[in-house]
Short mmCIF file of C-alpha atoms in Angstrom, two decimals:
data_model
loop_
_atom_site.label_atom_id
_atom_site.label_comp_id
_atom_site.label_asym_id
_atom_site.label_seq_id
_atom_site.Cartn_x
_atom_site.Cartn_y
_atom_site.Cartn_z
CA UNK A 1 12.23 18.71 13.09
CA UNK A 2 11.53 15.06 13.76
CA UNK A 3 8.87 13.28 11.46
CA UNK A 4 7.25 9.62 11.90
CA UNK A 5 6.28 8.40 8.60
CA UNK A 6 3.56 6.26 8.07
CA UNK A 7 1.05 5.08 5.33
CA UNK A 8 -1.30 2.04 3.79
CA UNK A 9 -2.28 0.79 7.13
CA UNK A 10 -5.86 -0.56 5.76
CA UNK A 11 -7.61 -1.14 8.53
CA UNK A 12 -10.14 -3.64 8.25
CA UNK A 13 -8.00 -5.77 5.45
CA UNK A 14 -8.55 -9.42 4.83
CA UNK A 15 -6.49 -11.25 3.03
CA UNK A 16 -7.22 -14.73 1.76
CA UNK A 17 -10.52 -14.25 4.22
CA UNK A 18 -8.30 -14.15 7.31
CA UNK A 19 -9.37 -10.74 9.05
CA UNK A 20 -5.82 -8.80 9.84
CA UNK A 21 -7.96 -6.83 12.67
CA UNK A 22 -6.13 -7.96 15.37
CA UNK A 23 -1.90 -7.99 14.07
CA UNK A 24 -3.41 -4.51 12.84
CA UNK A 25 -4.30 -3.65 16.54
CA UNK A 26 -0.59 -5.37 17.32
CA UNK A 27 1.30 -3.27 15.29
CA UNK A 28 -0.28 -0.03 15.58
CA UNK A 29 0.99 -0.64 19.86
CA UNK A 30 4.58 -1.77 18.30
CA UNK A 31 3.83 1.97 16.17
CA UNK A 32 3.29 3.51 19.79
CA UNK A 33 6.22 1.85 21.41
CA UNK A 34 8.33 3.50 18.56
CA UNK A 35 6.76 7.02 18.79
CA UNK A 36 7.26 7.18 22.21
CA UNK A 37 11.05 6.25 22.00
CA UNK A 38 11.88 8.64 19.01
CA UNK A 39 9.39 11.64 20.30
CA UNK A 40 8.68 13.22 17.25
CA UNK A 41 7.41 16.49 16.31
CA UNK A 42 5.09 15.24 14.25
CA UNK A 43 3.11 12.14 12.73
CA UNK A 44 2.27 11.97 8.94
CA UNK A 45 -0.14 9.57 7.75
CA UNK A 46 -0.07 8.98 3.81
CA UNK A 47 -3.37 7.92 3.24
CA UNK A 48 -4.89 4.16 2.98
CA UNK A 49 -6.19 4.28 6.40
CA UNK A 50 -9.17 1.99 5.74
CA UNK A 51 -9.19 -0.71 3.31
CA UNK A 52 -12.69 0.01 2.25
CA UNK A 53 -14.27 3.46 1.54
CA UNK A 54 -16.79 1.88 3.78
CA UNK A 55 -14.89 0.31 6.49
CA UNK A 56 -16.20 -2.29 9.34
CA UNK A 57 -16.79 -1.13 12.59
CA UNK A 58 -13.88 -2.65 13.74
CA UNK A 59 -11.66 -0.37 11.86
CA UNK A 60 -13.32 2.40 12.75
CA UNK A 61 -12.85 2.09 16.52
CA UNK A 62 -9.02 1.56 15.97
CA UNK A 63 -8.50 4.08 14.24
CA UNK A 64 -10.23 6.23 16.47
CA UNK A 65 -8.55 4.31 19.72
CA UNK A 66 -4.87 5.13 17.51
CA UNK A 67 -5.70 8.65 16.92
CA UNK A 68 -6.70 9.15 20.03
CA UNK A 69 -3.31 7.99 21.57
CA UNK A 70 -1.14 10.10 19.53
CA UNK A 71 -3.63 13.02 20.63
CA UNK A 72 -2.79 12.30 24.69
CA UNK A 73 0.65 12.14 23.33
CA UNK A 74 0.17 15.62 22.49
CA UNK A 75 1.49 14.99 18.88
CA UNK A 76 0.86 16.59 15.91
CA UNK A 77 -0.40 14.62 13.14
CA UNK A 78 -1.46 14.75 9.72
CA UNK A 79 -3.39 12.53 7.80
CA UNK A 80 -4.47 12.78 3.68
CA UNK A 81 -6.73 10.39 2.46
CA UNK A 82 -5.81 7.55 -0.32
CA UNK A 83 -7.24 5.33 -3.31
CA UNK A 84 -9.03 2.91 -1.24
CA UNK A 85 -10.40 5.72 1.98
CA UNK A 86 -13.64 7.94 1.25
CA UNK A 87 -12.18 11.32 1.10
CA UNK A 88 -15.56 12.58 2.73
CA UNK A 89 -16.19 10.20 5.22
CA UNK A 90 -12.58 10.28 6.72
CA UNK A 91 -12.79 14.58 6.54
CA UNK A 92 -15.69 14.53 8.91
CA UNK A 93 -15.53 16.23 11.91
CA UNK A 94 -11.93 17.53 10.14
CA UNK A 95 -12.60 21.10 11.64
CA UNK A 96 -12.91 19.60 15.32
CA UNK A 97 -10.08 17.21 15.18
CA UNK A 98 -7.75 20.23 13.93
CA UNK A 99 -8.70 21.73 17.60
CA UNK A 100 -6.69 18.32 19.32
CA UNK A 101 -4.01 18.57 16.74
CA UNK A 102 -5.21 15.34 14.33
CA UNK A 103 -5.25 17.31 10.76
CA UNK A 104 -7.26 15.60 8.06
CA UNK A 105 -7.07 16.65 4.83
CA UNK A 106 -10.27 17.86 3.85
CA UNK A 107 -12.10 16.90 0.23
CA UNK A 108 -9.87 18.16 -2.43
CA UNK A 109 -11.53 21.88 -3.40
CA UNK A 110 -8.83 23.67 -5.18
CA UNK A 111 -6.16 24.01 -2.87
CA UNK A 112 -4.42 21.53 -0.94
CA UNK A 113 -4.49 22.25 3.17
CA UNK A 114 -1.24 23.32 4.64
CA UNK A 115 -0.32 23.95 8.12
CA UNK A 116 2.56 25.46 9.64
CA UNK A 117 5.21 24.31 12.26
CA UNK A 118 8.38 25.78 14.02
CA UNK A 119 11.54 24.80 15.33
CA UNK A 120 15.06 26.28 15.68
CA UNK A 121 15.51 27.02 12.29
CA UNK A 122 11.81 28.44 11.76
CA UNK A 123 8.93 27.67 9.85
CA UNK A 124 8.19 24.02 8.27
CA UNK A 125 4.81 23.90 6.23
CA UNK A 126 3.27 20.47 6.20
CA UNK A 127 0.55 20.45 2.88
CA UNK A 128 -1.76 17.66 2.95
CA UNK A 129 -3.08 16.45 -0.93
CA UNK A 130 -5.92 13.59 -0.64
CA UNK A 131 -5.08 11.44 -3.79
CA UNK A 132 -6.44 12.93 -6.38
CA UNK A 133 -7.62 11.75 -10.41
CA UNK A 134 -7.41 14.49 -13.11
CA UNK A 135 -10.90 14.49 -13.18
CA UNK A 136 -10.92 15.74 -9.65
CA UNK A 137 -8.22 18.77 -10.59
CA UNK A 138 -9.65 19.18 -13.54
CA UNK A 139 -13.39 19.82 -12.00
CA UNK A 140 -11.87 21.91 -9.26
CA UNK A 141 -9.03 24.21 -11.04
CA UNK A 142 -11.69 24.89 -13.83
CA UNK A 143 -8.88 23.05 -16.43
CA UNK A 144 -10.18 21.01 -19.24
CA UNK A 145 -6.37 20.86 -20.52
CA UNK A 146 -5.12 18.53 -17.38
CA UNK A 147 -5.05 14.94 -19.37
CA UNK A 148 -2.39 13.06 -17.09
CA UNK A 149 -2.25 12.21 -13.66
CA UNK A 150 1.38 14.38 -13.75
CA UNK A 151 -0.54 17.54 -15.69
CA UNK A 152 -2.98 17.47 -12.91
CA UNK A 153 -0.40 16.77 -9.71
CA UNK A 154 1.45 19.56 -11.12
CA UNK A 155 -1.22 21.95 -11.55
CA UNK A 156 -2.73 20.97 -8.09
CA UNK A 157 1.55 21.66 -6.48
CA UNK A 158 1.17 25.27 -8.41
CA UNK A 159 -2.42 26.31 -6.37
CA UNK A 160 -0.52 25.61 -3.16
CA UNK A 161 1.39 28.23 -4.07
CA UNK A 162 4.68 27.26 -2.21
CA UNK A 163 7.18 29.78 -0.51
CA UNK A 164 10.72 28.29 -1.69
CA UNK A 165 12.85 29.95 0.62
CA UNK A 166 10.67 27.64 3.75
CA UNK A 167 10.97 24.26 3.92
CA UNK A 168 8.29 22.42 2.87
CA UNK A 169 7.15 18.56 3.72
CA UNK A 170 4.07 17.07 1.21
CA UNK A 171 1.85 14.13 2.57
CA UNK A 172 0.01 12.77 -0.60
CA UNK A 173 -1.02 9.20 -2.11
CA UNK A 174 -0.09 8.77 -5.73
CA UNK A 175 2.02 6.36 -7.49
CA UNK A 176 5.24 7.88 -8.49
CA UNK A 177 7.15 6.14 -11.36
CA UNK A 178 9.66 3.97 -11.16
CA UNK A 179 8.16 2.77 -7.72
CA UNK A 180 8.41 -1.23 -7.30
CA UNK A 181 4.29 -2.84 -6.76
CA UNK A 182 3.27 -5.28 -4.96
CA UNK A 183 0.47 -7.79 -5.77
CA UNK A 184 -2.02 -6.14 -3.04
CA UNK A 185 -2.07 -2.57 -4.47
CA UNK A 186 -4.52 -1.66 -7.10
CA UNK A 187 -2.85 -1.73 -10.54
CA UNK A 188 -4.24 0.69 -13.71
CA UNK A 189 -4.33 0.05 -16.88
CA UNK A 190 -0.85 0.84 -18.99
CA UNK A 191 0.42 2.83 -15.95
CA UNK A 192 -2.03 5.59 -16.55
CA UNK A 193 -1.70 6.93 -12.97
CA UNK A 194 1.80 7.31 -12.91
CA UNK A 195 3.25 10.66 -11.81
CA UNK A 196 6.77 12.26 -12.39
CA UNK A 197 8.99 13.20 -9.41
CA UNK A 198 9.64 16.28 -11.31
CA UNK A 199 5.95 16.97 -9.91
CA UNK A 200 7.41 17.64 -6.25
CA UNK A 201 10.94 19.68 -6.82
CA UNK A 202 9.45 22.08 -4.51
CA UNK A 203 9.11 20.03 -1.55
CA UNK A 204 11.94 19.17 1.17
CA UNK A 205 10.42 15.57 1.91
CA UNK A 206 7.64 14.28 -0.13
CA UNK A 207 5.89 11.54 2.76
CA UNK A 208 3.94 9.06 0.14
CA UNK A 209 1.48 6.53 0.47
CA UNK A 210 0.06 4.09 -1.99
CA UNK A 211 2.73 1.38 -2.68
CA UNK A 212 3.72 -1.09 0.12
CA UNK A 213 6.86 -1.60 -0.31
CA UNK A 214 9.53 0.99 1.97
CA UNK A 215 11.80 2.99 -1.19
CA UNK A 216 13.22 6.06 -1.92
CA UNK A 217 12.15 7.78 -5.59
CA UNK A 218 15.57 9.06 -6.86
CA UNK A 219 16.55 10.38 -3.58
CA UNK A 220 15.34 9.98 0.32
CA UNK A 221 13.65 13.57 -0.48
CA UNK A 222 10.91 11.33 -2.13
CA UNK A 223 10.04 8.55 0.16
CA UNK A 224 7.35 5.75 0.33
CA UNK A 225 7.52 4.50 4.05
CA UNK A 226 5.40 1.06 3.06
CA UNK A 227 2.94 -0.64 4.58
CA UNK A 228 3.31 -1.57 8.47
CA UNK A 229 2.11 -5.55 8.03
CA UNK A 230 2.48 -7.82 4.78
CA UNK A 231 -1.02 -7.45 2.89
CA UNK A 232 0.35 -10.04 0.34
CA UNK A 233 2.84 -13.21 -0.63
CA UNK A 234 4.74 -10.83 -2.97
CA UNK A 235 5.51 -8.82 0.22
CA UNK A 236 6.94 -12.32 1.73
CA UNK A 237 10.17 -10.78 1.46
CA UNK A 238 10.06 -7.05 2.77
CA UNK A 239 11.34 -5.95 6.01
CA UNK A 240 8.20 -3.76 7.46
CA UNK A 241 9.44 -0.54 9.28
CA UNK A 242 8.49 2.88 10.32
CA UNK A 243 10.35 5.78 8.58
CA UNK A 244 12.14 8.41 10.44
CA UNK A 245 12.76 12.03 8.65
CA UNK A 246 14.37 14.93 10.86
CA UNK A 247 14.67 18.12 8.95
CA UNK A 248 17.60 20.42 9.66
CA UNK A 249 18.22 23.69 8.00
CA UNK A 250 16.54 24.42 4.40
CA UNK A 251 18.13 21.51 2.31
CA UNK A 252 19.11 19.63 5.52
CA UNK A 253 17.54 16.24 5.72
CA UNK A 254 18.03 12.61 7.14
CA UNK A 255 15.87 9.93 6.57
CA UNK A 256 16.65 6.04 8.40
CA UNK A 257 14.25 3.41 9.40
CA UNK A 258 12.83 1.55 12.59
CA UNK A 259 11.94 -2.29 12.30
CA UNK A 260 8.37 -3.71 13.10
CA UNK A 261 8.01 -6.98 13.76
CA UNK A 262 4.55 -8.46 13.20
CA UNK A 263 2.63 -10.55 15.55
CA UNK A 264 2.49 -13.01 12.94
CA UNK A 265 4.12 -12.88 9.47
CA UNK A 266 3.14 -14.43 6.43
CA UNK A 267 5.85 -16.80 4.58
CA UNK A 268 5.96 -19.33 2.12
CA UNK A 269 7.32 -22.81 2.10
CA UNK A 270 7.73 -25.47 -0.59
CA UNK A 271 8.33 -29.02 -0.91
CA UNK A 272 6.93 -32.05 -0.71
CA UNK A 273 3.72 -33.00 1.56
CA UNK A 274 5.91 -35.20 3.45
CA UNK A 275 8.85 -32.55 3.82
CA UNK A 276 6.52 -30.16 5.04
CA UNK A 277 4.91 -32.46 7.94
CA UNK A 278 7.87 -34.04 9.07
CA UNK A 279 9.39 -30.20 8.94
CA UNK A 280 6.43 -28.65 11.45
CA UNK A 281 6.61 -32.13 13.65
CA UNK A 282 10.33 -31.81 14.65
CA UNK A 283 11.55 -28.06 13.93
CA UNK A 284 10.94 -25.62 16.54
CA UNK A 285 9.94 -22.69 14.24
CA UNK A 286 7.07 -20.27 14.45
CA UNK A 287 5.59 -21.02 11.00
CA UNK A 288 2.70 -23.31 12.63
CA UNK A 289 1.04 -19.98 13.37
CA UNK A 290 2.03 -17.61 10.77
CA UNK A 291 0.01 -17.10 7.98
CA UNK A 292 1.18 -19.47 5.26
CA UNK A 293 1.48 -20.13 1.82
CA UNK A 294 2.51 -23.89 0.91
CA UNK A 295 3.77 -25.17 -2.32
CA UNK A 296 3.61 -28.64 -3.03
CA UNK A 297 6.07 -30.46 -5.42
CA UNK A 298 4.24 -33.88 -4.81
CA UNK A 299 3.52 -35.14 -8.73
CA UNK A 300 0.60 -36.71 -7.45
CA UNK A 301 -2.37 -34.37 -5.77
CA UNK A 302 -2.85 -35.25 -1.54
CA UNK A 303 -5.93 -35.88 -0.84
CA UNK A 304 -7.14 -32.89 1.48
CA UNK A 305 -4.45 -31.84 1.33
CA UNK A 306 -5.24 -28.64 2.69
CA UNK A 307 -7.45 -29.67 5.66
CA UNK A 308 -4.53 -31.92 6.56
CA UNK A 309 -1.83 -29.26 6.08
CA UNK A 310 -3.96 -26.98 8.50
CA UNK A 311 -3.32 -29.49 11.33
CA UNK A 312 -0.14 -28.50 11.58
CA UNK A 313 0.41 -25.08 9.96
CA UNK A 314 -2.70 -23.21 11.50
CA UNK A 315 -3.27 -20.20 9.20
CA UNK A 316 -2.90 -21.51 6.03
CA UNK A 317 -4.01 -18.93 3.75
CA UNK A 318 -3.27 -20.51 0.14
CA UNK A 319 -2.02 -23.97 -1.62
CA UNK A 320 -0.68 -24.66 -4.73
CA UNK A 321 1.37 -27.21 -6.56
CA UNK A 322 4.31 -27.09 -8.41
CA UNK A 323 5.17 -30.38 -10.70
CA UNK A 324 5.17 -31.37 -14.29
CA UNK A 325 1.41 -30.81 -14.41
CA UNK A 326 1.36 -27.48 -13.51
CA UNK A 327 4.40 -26.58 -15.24
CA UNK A 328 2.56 -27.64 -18.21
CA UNK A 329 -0.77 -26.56 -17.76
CA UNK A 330 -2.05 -23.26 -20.02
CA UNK A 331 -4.95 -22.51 -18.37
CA UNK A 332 -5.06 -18.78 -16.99
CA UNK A 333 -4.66 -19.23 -13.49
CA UNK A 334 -7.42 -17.49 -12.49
CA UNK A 335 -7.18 -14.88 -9.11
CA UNK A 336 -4.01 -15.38 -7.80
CA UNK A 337 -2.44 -14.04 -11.58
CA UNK A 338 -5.03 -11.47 -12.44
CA UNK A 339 -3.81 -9.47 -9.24
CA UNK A 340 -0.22 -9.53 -10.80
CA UNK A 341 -1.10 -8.91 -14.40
CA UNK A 342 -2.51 -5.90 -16.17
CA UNK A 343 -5.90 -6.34 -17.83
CA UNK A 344 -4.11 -6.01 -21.38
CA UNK A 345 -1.32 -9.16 -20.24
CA UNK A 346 -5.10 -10.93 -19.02
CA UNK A 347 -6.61 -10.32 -22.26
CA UNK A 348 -3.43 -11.41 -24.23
CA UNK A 349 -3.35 -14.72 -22.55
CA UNK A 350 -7.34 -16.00 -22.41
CA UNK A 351 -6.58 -14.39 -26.69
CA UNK A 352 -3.47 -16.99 -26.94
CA UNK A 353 -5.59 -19.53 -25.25
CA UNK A 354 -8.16 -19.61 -27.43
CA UNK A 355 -7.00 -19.09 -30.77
CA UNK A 356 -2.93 -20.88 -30.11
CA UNK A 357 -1.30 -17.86 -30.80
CA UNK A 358 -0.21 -14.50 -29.60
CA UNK A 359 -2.05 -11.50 -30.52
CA UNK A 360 -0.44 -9.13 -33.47
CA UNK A 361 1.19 -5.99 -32.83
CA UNK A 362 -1.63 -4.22 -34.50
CA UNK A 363 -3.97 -5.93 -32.16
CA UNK A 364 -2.19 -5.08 -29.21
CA UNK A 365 -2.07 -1.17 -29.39
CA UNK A 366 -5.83 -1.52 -30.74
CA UNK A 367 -6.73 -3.15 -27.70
CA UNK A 368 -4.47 -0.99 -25.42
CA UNK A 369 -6.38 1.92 -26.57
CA UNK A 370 -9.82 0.60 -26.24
CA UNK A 371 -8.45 -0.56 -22.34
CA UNK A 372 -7.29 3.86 -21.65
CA UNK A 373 -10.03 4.41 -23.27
CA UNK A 374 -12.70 2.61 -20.89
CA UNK A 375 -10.02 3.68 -17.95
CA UNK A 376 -10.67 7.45 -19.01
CA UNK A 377 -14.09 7.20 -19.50
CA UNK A 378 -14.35 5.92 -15.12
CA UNK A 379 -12.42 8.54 -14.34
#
């Protein structure tokens, strides 16, 4: 049985205020282009659909004009919600889509849905989990004693009550540990939402969602497909793709990849304002109209830099500088690091700031626990 696997799409993103509606609408055709020359079985979609639990119109429709395509296509898919989509919102109308083969897992009750396909070598059963906090497993399995994110994942695997001698494919949106982040996924404090693979020994490929970059967890049995575009400059260097799992007999399985190539990328260049210009003026290269992140090793700032800059490298999305200044400025810089740091590495730097020198050992697990605590208490 042939699988496409597919997650974090976030329709609706901007990043650095540059809507990514239309490369979204791009690569979703590339998506089509693929499915059509692989002809799966089947189309799993691992949550993140929107980027907003209240997404624009404009996501809305392409979604709806992408489902609708694999529908005519006469494809089965199945879709679980993630961190960023509201579970309820993207479950409506879930009992009418089933009828055209688009499965949505429904708002997590208990039980995780699960639907069943066949090919030569029988049954495969496909169980859709909607990302889930313990809070939600704990209110729904009646369990006060599920305190981790792996307690609860666990506890929700054991209601589906799995038949081990079938194989069986999971579509869910957690992060797994010892998966590599990126700077546009949502970090938690201290890890708390990490999950152990142990969680999903049951499962003959476990099609995840949630971190952007494409990886295996400890095997290909265990796979994170990635996003399909570049949401951020730590993704600079990632190779976007579309993941291909075809499952043979029980304990049979094959996983490769299929490259996308966006209608525009995003890169990063460095050097000096001068380099740069003269660089765009004579090179042939596509960079004037990729989105673009320039680094400036000029000592002294340009004036307007980035208006000027924009002249020739259209969709520049961010500017900084790197010279003796920077390299020995301590301020905190401000948006840019607080995506990349947790908020206990924020809080030790504005403490080091302010009092010129680092916070005790005694301080730092105090403040770590009133951090998980406050975490908890949202959950």
């Amino acid at each position: 049985m042939k699988l496409i696997h597919l997650s974090d799409l976030h329709l609706g993103k901007r990043v650095h205020e540059y809507s990514m509606i239309e490369d979204q609408k791009y690569i979703l055709q590339e998506i089509l282009h693929v499915i059509d020359a692989e002809r799966p079985d089947a189309v799993l979609i691992a949550g993140d659909v929107y980027d907003k639990s209240q997404p624009v119109v404009e996501a809305v429709e392409l979604l709806d004009d992408f489902l609708t395509a694999l529908s005519h296509r006469g494809l089965q898919v199945f879709l679980c919600s993630g961190n960023h989509d509201s579970a309820e919102r993207l479950a409506f109308g879930g009992r009418l889509l089933d009828q055209t083969g688009i499965h949505i897992s429904p708002v997590y009750g208990g039980k995780a849905a699960c639907y069943t396909l066949s090919d030569a070598y029988g049954p495969v059963d496909i169980h859709l989990l909607p990302f889930v906090k313990p809070l939600h497993v704990r209110s729904a399995l009646k369990n006060d004693g599920l305190a981790s994110y792996t307690d609860a994942l666990q506890a929700a695997v054991d209601a589906m009550n799995i038949d081990p001698s079938r194989r069986n494919v999971l579509v869910a949106h957690q992060f797994v540990t010892g998966a590599a982040r990126c700077d546009s996924e949502e970090l938690s404090v201290g890890g708390v939402d990490n999950v152990d693979a142990s969680v999903f020994d049951a499962f003959d490929y476990v099609a995840l969602g949630h971190i952007h970059g494409p990886q295996n967890i400890g095997s290909e049995r265990i796979r994170y497909c990635g996003s399909p575009l570049k949401y951020s400059f730590s993704e600079a260097g990632h190779q976007k793709s579309v993941t291909v799992a075809e499952l043979g007999e029980k304990g049979e399985l094959t996983v490769r990849t299929l490259p996308l190539t966006p209608r525009r990328d995003l890169v990063e260049l460095k050097g000096t304002y001068e380099e740069l210009t003269l660089k765009a003026f004579y090179e042939n290269t596509t960079w004037q109209e990729d989105y673009t992140h320039i680094t400036l090793t000029d000592e002294e700032d340009i004036p307007d830099a980035i208006g000027k800059l924009r002249a020739v490298y259209h969709r520049l999305m961010k500017l900084d500088y790197d010279n003796r200044r920077t390299r020995s400025d301590t301020q905190i810089n401000g948006a840019s690091d607080a995506e990349s740091k947790s908020p206990l590495e924020l809080f030790s730097d504005f403490y080091e700031l302010q009092n010129h020198q680092p916070m005790g050992r005694e301080q730092l697990e105090y403040m770590q626990r009133l951090i998980e605590k406050t975490w908890e208490d949202e959950q």
